[in-house]
Amino acid sequence: SALSGCTFNAEIANLQPYDPSDGVGADLEDLGVRNAMLITSDGSEANLVMTVVNKTGGDVELLIQYGPTDDRQTDVIDIPAFPELSQVGSDPDSQVLLSDDEIIAGALFPVYFQFGDVQGEIIDIPVLDGTLPEYELLVP
């Protein structure tokens, strides 16, 4: 009997990069932003929640910028070399809060990420509210 080869040349979907959760990500050379999302309750202030993968071998100052060109807001987040995975925004005492009237639950909000002399990238981050139980403790 002949063997069917119908999937022999099929592209395997799980080898393609994708964001498996509600958040989005980007790679800035040896620094990876993973599962980034903004959690808001009122629509003007939001907690930036994400995981940062640091494979640079050293501590990194991650620059984030957002808002209109004439009133750009800047924050710096210290990302340690170890552990390689750093959680941002999950601890209520060290949340990174973004304030902007354009932060609206259900929308995307552009945030620029950059460190050192590495080319930065703008990521359109989904804005969520605390409706889902897994996010209610992350509301600012």
PDB file of C-alpha atoms in Angstrom:
ATOM      1  CA  SER A   1       0.000   0.000   0.000  1.00  0.00           C
ATOM      2  CA  ALA A   2       1.171   3.541  -0.729  1.00  0.00           C
ATOM      3  CA  LEU A   3       1.891   5.961   2.066  1.00  0.00           C
ATOM      4  CA  SER A   4       0.167   9.292   1.918  1.00  0.00           C
ATOM      5  CA  GLY A   5       2.589  12.231   1.812  1.00  0.00           C
ATOM      6  CA  CYS A   6       0.039  15.014   1.988  1.00  0.00           C
ATOM      7  CA  THR A   7       1.732  16.713   4.962  1.00  0.00           C
ATOM      8  CA  PHE A   8       5.277  16.095   3.812  1.00  0.00           C
ATOM      9  CA  ASN A   9       5.780  19.654   2.556  1.00  0.00           C
ATOM     10  CA  ALA A  10       3.286  21.358   4.874  1.00  0.00           C
ATOM     11  CA  GLU A  11       4.563  24.267   6.918  1.00  0.00           C
ATOM     12  CA  ILE A  12       4.564  23.441  10.614  1.00  0.00           C
ATOM     13  CA  ALA A  13       2.649  26.257  12.294  1.00  0.00           C
ATOM     14  CA  ASN A  14       4.127  25.816  15.762  1.00  0.00           C
ATOM     15  CA  LEU A  15       7.625  26.740  14.510  1.00  0.00           C
ATOM     16  CA  GLN A  16       6.407  30.226  13.608  1.00  0.00           C
ATOM     17  CA  PRO A  17       6.911  32.924  16.282  1.00  0.00           C
ATOM     18  CA  TYR A  18       3.676  33.996  17.924  1.00  0.00           C
ATOM     19  CA  ASP A  19       2.399  35.506  21.177  1.00  0.00           C
ATOM     20  CA  PRO A  20       0.607  32.727  23.080  1.00  0.00           C
ATOM     21  CA  SER A  21      -1.169  34.992  25.578  1.00  0.00           C
ATOM     22  CA  ASP A  22      -3.052  38.304  25.719  1.00  0.00           C
ATOM     23  CA  GLY A  23       0.164  40.312  25.500  1.00  0.00           C
ATOM     24  CA  VAL A  24       2.637  40.986  22.698  1.00  0.00           C
ATOM     25  CA  GLY A  25       6.390  40.854  22.401  1.00  0.00           C
ATOM     26  CA  ALA A  26       9.454  41.998  20.506  1.00  0.00           C
ATOM     27  CA  ASP A  27      13.142  41.190  20.274  1.00  0.00           C
ATOM     28  CA  LEU A  28      15.769  43.891  20.740  1.00  0.00           C
ATOM     29  CA  GLU A  29      18.839  41.806  19.942  1.00  0.00           C
ATOM     30  CA  ASP A  30      19.725  40.008  23.235  1.00  0.00           C
ATOM     31  CA  LEU A  31      16.768  41.498  25.125  1.00  0.00           C
ATOM     32  CA  GLY A  32      13.273  40.122  24.611  1.00  0.00           C
ATOM     33  CA  VAL A  33      10.007  41.751  25.656  1.00  0.00           C
ATOM     34  CA  ARG A  34       7.412  39.025  26.227  1.00  0.00           C
ATOM     35  CA  ASN A  35       3.667  39.118  26.929  1.00  0.00           C
ATOM     36  CA  ALA A  36       3.539  42.914  27.317  1.00  0.00           C
ATOM     37  CA  MET A  37       0.141  44.330  28.220  1.00  0.00           C
ATOM     38  CA  LEU A  38      -1.296  47.369  29.922  1.00  0.00           C
ATOM     39  CA  ILE A  39      -3.814  46.853  32.714  1.00  0.00           C
ATOM     40  CA  THR A  40      -6.107  49.784  33.502  1.00  0.00           C
ATOM     41  CA  SER A  41      -9.175  50.519  35.571  1.00  0.00           C
ATOM     42  CA  ASP A  42     -10.010  54.092  34.614  1.00  0.00           C
ATOM     43  CA  GLY A  43      -8.525  54.458  31.156  1.00  0.00           C
ATOM     44  CA  SER A  44      -5.963  57.157  31.924  1.00  0.00           C
ATOM     45  CA  GLU A  45      -3.430  55.235  34.014  1.00  0.00           C
ATOM     46  CA  ALA A  46      -2.192  51.719  33.336  1.00  0.00           C
ATOM     47  CA  ASN A  47       0.241  49.211  34.782  1.00  0.00           C
ATOM     48  CA  LEU A  48       2.800  47.926  32.251  1.00  0.00           C
ATOM     49  CA  VAL A  49       2.978  44.152  32.783  1.00  0.00           C
ATOM     50  CA  MET A  50       5.543  42.052  30.909  1.00  0.00           C
ATOM     51  CA  THR A  51       8.373  39.587  31.141  1.00  0.00           C
ATOM     52  CA  VAL A  52      11.808  40.669  29.953  1.00  0.00           C
ATOM     53  CA  VAL A  53      14.359  38.076  28.813  1.00  0.00           C
ATOM     54  CA  ASN A  54      17.884  39.408  29.312  1.00  0.00           C
ATOM     55  CA  LYS A  55      20.566  37.442  27.477  1.00  0.00           C
ATOM     56  CA  THR A  56      23.039  40.347  27.294  1.00  0.00           C
ATOM     57  CA  GLY A  57      25.159  39.023  30.159  1.00  0.00           C
ATOM     58  CA  GLY A  58      24.892  42.328  32.044  1.00  0.00           C
ATOM     59  CA  ASP A  59      22.414  44.596  33.778  1.00  0.00           C
ATOM     60  CA  VAL A  60      20.367  46.701  31.354  1.00  0.00           C
ATOM     61  CA  GLU A  61      18.480  49.985  31.592  1.00  0.00           C
ATOM     62  CA  LEU A  62      15.400  49.485  29.405  1.00  0.00           C
ATOM     63  CA  LEU A  63      14.063  52.800  28.157  1.00  0.00           C
ATOM     64  CA  ILE A  64      10.343  53.081  27.472  1.00  0.00           C
ATOM     65  CA  GLN A  65       8.682  56.086  25.860  1.00  0.00           C
ATOM     66  CA  TYR A  66       5.068  56.855  25.059  1.00  0.00           C
ATOM     67  CA  GLY A  67       2.676  59.677  24.392  1.00  0.00           C
ATOM     68  CA  PRO A  68       2.451  62.446  21.804  1.00  0.00           C
ATOM     69  CA  THR A  69       5.678  63.682  20.172  1.00  0.00           C
ATOM     70  CA  ASP A  70       5.440  67.100  21.822  1.00  0.00           C
ATOM     71  CA  ASP A  71       4.896  65.599  25.306  1.00  0.00           C
ATOM     72  CA  ARG A  72       6.767  62.275  25.233  1.00  0.00           C
ATOM     73  CA  GLN A  73       6.948  60.485  28.597  1.00  0.00           C
ATOM     74  CA  THR A  74      10.052  58.466  29.452  1.00  0.00           C
ATOM     75  CA  ASP A  75      10.639  55.755  32.048  1.00  0.00           C
ATOM     76  CA  VAL A  76      13.699  53.616  32.683  1.00  0.00           C
ATOM     77  CA  ILE A  77      13.326  50.066  33.987  1.00  0.00           C
ATOM     78  CA  ASP A  78      16.367  48.357  35.507  1.00  0.00           C
ATOM     79  CA  ILE A  79      16.624  44.804  34.153  1.00  0.00           C
ATOM     80  CA  PRO A  80      19.157  42.638  36.026  1.00  0.00           C
ATOM     81  CA  ALA A  81      21.455  40.164  34.270  1.00  0.00           C
ATOM     82  CA  PHE A  82      20.335  37.388  36.589  1.00  0.00           C
ATOM     83  CA  PRO A  83      17.814  35.869  36.557  1.00  0.00           C
ATOM     84  CA  GLU A  84      17.442  36.021  32.777  1.00  0.00           C
ATOM     85  CA  LEU A  85      13.644  36.357  33.155  1.00  0.00           C
ATOM     86  CA  SER A  86      12.439  39.516  34.905  1.00  0.00           C
ATOM     87  CA  GLN A  87       8.778  40.108  35.720  1.00  0.00           C
ATOM     88  CA  VAL A  88       7.690  43.729  35.389  1.00  0.00           C
ATOM     89  CA  GLY A  89       4.439  45.051  36.838  1.00  0.00           C
ATOM     90  CA  SER A  90       3.370  41.993  38.826  1.00  0.00           C
ATOM     91  CA  ASP A  91       4.522  43.382  42.196  1.00  0.00           C
ATOM     92  CA  PRO A  92       2.148  46.140  43.433  1.00  0.00           C
ATOM     93  CA  ASP A  93       5.101  47.919  45.092  1.00  0.00           C
ATOM     94  CA  SER A  94       7.091  48.254  41.869  1.00  0.00           C
ATOM     95  CA  GLN A  95       4.530  48.782  39.120  1.00  0.00           C
ATOM     96  CA  VAL A  96       5.510  50.811  36.065  1.00  0.00           C
ATOM     97  CA  LEU A  97       2.573  53.168  35.627  1.00  0.00           C
ATOM     98  CA  LEU A  98       1.865  54.895  32.341  1.00  0.00           C
ATOM     99  CA  SER A  99      -0.450  57.915  32.332  1.00  0.00           C
ATOM    100  CA  ASP A 100      -2.083  59.022  29.087  1.00  0.00           C
ATOM    101  CA  ASP A 101      -5.629  59.904  27.997  1.00  0.00           C
ATOM    102  CA  GLU A 102      -5.231  57.541  25.016  1.00  0.00           C
ATOM    103  CA  ILE A 103      -4.952  54.465  27.256  1.00  0.00           C
ATOM    104  CA  ILE A 104      -8.341  52.851  26.640  1.00  0.00           C
ATOM    105  CA  ALA A 105      -9.313  49.284  27.575  1.00  0.00           C
ATOM    106  CA  GLY A 106      -9.825  47.245  24.426  1.00  0.00           C
ATOM    107  CA  ALA A 107      -7.477  49.378  22.337  1.00  0.00           C
ATOM    108  CA  LEU A 108      -3.799  49.173  21.443  1.00  0.00           C
ATOM    109  CA  PHE A 109      -1.336  51.694  22.897  1.00  0.00           C
ATOM    110  CA  PRO A 110       2.066  52.301  21.238  1.00  0.00           C
ATOM    111  CA  VAL A 111       5.114  52.080  23.518  1.00  0.00           C
ATOM    112  CA  TYR A 112       8.721  52.490  22.374  1.00  0.00           C
ATOM    113  CA  PHE A 113      11.355  50.154  23.900  1.00  0.00           C
ATOM    114  CA  GLN A 114      15.128  50.680  23.594  1.00  0.00           C
ATOM    115  CA  PHE A 115      18.376  49.976  25.472  1.00  0.00           C
ATOM    116  CA  GLY A 116      22.064  50.820  25.024  1.00  0.00           C
ATOM    117  CA  ASP A 117      22.896  51.448  21.371  1.00  0.00           C
ATOM    118  CA  VAL A 118      20.462  48.783  20.156  1.00  0.00           C
ATOM    119  CA  GLN A 119      17.814  49.868  17.642  1.00  0.00           C
ATOM    120  CA  GLY A 120      14.544  50.492  19.507  1.00  0.00           C
ATOM    121  CA  GLU A 121      11.098  49.297  18.514  1.00  0.00           C
ATOM    122  CA  ILE A 122       7.542  50.568  18.916  1.00  0.00           C
ATOM    123  CA  ILE A 123       5.132  47.877  20.118  1.00  0.00           C
ATOM    124  CA  ASP A 124       1.352  48.299  19.970  1.00  0.00           C
ATOM    125  CA  ILE A 125       0.443  46.928  23.396  1.00  0.00           C
ATOM    126  CA  PRO A 126      -3.098  45.691  24.159  1.00  0.00           C
ATOM    127  CA  VAL A 127      -4.895  47.531  26.956  1.00  0.00           C
ATOM    128  CA  LEU A 128      -6.912  45.277  29.255  1.00  0.00           C
ATOM    129  CA  ASP A 129      -8.946  45.960  32.367  1.00  0.00           C
ATOM    130  CA  GLY A 130      -9.299  44.004  35.589  1.00  0.00           C
ATOM    131  CA  THR A 131     -12.431  42.137  34.482  1.00  0.00           C
ATOM    132  CA  LEU A 132     -10.621  38.821  34.079  1.00  0.00           C
ATOM    133  CA  PRO A 133      -9.628  37.333  37.445  1.00  0.00           C
ATOM    134  CA  GLU A 134      -6.004  36.798  36.395  1.00  0.00           C
ATOM    135  CA  TYR A 135      -5.629  40.570  35.869  1.00  0.00           C
ATOM    136  CA  GLU A 136      -7.667  42.043  38.729  1.00  0.00           C
ATOM    137  CA  LEU A 137      -4.666  42.233  41.081  1.00  0.00           C
ATOM    138  CA  LEU A 138      -2.582  43.987  38.398  1.00  0.00           C
ATOM    139  CA  VAL A 139      -4.860  47.039  38.125  1.00  0.00           C
ATOM    140  CA  PRO A 140      -2.954  50.170  39.282  1.00  0.00           C
TER     141      PRO A 140
END
